[in-house]
Short mmCIF file of N, CA and C in Angstrom, two decimals:
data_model
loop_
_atom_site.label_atom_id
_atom_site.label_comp_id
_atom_site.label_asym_id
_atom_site.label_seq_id
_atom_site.Cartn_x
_atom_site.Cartn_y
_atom_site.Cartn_z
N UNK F 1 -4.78 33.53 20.22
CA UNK F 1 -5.19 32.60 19.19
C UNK F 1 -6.44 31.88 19.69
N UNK F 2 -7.53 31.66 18.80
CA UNK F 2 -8.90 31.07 19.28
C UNK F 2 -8.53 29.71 19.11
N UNK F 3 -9.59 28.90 19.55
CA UNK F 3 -9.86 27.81 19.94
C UNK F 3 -9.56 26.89 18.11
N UNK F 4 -10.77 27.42 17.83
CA UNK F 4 -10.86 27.25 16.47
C UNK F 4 -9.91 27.15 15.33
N UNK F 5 -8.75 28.58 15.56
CA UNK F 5 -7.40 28.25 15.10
C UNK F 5 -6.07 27.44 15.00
N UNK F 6 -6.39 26.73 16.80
CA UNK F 6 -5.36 25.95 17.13
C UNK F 6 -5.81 24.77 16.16
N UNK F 7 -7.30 24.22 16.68
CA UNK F 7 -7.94 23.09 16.15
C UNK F 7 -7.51 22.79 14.08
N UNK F 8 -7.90 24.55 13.64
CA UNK F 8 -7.15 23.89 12.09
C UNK F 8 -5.52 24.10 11.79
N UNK F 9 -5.09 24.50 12.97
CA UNK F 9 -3.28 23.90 12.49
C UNK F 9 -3.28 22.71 13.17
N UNK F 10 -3.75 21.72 14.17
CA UNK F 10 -3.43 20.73 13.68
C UNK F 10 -3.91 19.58 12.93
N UNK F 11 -5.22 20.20 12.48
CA UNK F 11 -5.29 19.31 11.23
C UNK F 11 -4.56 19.58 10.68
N UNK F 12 -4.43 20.75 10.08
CA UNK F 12 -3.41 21.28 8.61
C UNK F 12 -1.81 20.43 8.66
N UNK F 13 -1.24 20.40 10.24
CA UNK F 13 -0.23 19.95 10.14
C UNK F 13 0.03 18.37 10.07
N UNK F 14 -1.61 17.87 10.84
CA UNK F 14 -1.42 16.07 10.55
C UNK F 14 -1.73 15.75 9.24
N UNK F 15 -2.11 16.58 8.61
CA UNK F 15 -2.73 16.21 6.63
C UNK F 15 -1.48 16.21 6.17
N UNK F 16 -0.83 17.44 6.39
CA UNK F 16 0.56 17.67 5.49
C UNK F 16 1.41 16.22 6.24
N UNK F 17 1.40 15.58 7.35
CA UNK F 17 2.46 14.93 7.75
C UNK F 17 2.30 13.59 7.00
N UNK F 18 1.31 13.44 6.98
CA UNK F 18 0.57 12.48 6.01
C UNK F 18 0.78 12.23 5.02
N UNK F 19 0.68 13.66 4.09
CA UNK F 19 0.88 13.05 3.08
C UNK F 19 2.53 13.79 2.47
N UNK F 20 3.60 13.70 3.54
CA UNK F 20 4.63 13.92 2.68
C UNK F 20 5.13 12.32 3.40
N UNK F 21 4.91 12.09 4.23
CA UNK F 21 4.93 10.17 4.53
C UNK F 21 4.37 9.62 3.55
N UNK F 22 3.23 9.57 3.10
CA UNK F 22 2.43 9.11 1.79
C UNK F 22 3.78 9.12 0.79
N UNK F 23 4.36 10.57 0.89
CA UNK F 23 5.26 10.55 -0.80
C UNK F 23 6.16 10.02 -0.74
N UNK F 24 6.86 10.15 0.80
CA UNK F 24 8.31 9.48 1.30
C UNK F 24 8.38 7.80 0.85
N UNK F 25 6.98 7.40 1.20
CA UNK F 25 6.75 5.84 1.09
C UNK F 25 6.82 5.41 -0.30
N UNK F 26 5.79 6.28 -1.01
CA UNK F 26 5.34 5.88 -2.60
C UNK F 26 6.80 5.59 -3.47
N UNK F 27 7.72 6.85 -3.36
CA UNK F 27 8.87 7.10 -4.25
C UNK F 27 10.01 6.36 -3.15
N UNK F 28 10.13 6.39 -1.72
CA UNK F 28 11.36 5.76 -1.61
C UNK F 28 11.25 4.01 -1.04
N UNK F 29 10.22 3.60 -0.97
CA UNK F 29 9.92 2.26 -0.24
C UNK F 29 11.10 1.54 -1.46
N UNK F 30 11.54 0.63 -1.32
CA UNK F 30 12.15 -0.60 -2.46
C UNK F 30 11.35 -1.93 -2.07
N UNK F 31 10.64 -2.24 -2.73
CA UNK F 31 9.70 -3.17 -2.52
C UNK F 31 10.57 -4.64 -2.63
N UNK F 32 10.44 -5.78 -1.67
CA UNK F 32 10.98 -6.88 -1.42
C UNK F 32 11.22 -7.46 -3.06
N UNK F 33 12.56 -8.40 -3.02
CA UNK F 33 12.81 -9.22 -4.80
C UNK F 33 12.22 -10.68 -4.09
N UNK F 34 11.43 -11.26 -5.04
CA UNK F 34 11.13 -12.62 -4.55
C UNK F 34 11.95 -13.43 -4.96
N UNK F 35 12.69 -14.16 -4.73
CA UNK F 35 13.82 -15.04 -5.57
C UNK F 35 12.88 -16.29 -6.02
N UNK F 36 12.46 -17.06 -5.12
CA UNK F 36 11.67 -18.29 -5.67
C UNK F 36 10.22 -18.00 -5.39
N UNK F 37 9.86 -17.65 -6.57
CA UNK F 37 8.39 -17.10 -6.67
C UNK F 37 7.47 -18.82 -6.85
N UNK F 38 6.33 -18.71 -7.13
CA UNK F 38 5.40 -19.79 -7.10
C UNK F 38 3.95 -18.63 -7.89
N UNK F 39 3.11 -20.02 -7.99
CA UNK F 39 1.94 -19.82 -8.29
C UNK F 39 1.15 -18.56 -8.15
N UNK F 40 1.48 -18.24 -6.33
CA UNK F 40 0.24 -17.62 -6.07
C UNK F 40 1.26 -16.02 -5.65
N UNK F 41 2.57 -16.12 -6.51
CA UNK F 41 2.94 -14.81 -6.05
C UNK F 41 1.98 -13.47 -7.48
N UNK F 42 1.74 -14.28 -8.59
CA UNK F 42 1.41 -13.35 -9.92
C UNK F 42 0.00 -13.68 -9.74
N UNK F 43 -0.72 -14.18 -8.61
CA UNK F 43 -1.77 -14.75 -9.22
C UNK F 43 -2.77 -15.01 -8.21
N UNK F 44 -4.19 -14.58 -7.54
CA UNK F 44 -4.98 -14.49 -6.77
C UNK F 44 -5.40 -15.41 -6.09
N UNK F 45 -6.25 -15.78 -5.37
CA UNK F 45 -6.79 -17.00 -4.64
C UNK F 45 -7.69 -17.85 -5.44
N UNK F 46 -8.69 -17.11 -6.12
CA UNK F 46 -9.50 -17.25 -6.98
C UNK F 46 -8.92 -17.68 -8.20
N UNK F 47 -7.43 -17.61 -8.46
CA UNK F 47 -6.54 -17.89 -9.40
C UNK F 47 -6.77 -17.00 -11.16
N UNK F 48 -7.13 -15.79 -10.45
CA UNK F 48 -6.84 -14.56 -11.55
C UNK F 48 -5.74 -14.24 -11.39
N UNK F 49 -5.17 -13.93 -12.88
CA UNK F 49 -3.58 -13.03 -12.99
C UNK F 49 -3.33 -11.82 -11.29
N UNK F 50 -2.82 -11.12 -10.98
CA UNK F 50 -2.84 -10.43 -9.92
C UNK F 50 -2.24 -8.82 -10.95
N UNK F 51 -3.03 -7.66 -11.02
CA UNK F 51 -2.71 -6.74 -11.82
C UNK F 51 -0.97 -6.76 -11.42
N UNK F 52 0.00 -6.46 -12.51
CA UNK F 52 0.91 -6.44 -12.31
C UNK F 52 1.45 -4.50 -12.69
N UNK F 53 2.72 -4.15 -12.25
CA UNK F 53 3.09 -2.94 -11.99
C UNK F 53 4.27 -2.93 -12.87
N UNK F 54 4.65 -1.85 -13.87
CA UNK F 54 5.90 -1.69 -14.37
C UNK F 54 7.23 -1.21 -13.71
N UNK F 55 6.59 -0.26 -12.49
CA UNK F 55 7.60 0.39 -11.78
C UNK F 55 7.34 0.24 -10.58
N UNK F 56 8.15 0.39 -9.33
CA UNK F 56 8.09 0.10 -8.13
C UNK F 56 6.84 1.11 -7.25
N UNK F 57 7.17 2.52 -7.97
CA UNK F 57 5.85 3.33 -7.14
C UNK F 57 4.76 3.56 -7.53
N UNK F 58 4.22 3.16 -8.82
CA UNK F 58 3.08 2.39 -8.52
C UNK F 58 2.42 1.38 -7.62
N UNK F 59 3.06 0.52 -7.76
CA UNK F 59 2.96 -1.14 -6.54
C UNK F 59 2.71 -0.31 -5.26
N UNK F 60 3.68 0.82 -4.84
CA UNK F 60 3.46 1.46 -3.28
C UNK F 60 2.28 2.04 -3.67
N UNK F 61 1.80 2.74 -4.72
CA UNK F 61 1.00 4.00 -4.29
C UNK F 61 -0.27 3.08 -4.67
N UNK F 62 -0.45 1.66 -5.46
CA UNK F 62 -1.50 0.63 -5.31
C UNK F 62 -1.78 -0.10 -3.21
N UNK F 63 -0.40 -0.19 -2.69
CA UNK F 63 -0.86 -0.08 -1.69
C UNK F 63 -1.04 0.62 -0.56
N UNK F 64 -0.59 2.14 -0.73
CA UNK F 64 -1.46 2.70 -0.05
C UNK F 64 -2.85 3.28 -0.33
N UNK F 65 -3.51 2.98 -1.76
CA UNK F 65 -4.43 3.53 -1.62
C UNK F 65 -5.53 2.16 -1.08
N UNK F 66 -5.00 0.93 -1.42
CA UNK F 66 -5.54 0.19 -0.98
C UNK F 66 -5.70 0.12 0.44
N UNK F 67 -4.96 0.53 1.51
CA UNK F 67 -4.87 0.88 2.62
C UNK F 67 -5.97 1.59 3.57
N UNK F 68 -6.06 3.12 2.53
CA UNK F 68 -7.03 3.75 2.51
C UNK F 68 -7.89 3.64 2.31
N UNK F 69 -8.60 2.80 0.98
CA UNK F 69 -9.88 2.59 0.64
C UNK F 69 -10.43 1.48 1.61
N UNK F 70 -9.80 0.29 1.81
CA UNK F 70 -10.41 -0.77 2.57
C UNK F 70 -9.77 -1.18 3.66
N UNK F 71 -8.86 -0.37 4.04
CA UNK F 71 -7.76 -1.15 5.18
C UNK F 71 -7.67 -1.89 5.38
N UNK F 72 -6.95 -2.66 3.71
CA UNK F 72 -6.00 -3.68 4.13
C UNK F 72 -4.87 -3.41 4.00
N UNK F 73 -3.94 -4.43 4.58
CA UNK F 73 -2.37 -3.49 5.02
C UNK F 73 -1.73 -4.80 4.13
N UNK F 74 -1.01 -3.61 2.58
CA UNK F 74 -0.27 -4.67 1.63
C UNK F 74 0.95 -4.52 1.54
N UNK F 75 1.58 -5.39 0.99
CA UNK F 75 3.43 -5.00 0.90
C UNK F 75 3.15 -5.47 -0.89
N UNK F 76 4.48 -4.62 -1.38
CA UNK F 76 4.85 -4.35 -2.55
C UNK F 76 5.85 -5.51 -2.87
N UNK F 77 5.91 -6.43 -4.06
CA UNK F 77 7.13 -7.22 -4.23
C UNK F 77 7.63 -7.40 -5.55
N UNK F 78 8.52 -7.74 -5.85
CA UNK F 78 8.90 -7.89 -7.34
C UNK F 78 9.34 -9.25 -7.74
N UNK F 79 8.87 -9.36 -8.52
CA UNK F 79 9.19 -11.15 -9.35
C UNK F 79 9.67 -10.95 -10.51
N UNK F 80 10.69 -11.13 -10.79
CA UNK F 80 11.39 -10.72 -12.25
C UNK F 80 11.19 -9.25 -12.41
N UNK F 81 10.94 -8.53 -13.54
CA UNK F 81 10.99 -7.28 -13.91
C UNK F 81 9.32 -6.47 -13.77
N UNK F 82 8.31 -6.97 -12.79
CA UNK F 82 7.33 -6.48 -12.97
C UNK F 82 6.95 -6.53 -11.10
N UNK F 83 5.94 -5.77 -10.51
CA UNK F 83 5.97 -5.64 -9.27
C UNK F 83 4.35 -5.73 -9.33
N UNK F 84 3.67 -6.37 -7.61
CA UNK F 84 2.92 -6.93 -7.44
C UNK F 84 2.49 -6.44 -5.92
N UNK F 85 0.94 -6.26 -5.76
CA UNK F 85 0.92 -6.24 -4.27
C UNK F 85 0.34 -7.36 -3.49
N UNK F 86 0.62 -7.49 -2.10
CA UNK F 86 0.01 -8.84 -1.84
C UNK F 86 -0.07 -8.71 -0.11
N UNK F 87 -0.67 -9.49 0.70
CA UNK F 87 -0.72 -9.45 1.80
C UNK F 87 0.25 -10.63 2.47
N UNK F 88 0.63 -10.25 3.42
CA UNK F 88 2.01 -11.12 3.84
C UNK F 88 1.49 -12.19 4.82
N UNK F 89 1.81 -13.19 5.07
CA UNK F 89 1.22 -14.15 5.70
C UNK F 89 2.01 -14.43 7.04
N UNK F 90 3.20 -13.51 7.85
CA UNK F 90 3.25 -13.19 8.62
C UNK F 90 3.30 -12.14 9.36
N UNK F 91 2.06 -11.49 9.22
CA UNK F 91 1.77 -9.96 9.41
C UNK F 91 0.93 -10.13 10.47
N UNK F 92 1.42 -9.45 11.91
CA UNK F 92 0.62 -9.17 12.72
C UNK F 92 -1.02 -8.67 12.26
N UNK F 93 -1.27 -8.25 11.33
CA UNK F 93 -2.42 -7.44 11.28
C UNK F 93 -2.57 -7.12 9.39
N UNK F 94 -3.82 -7.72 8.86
CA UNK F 94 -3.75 -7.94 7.78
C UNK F 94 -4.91 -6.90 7.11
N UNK F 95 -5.85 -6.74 7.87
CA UNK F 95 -7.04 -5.81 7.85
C UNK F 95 -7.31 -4.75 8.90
N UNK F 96 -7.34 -3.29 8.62
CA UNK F 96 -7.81 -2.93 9.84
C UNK F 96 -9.49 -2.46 9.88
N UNK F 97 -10.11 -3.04 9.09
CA UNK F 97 -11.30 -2.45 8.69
C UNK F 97 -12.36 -3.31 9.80
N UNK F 98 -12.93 -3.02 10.61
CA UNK F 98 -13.64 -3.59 11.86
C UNK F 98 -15.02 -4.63 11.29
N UNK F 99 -15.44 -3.90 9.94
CA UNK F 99 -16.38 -4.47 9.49
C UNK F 99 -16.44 -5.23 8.61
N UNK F 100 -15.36 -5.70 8.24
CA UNK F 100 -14.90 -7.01 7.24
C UNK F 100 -14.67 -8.21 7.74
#
């Protein structure tokens, strides 16, 4: 086996691991229930509405793509019957993007 071959199975195999973690997350995460919600759980800093989600894997697959696009690292939550993403305020690590 060449050099070259080894090199695209393991990409091939870290893409696929990726993204069946990607699917594992999207469809099985259960995103946190907020019991005593406030102000700034539906609603931005800037104090815009915060897009809200009908179903739970949306909210995941809003934050992983958010993840991806800007690396920031969000959690999924639900406030009554609609779901929301947001950054947690005791999170080791809130951004991984070096240039933000």
């Amino acid at each position: 086996m060449t050099k070259t071959k080894k090199v695209l199975y393991v990409v091939g195999g870290t893409a696929a691991f990726m993204a069946i973690g990607t699917t594992i997350f999207v469809f099985g995460h259960k995103p946190d229930v907020v019991t005593n919600p406030c102000f700034r759980s539906c609603h931005r800093a800037d104090g815009c509405k915060k897009k809200a989600f009908d179903k739970a894997w949306k909210a995941n697959w809003q934050s992983v793509k958010q993840f991806f696009r800007y690396g920031e690292v969000c959690n999924s939550y639900q406030v009554g019957d609609k779901y929301y993403t947001g950054h947690s305020k005791t999170a080791f690590c809130r951004n991984i993007n070096p240039f933000k």
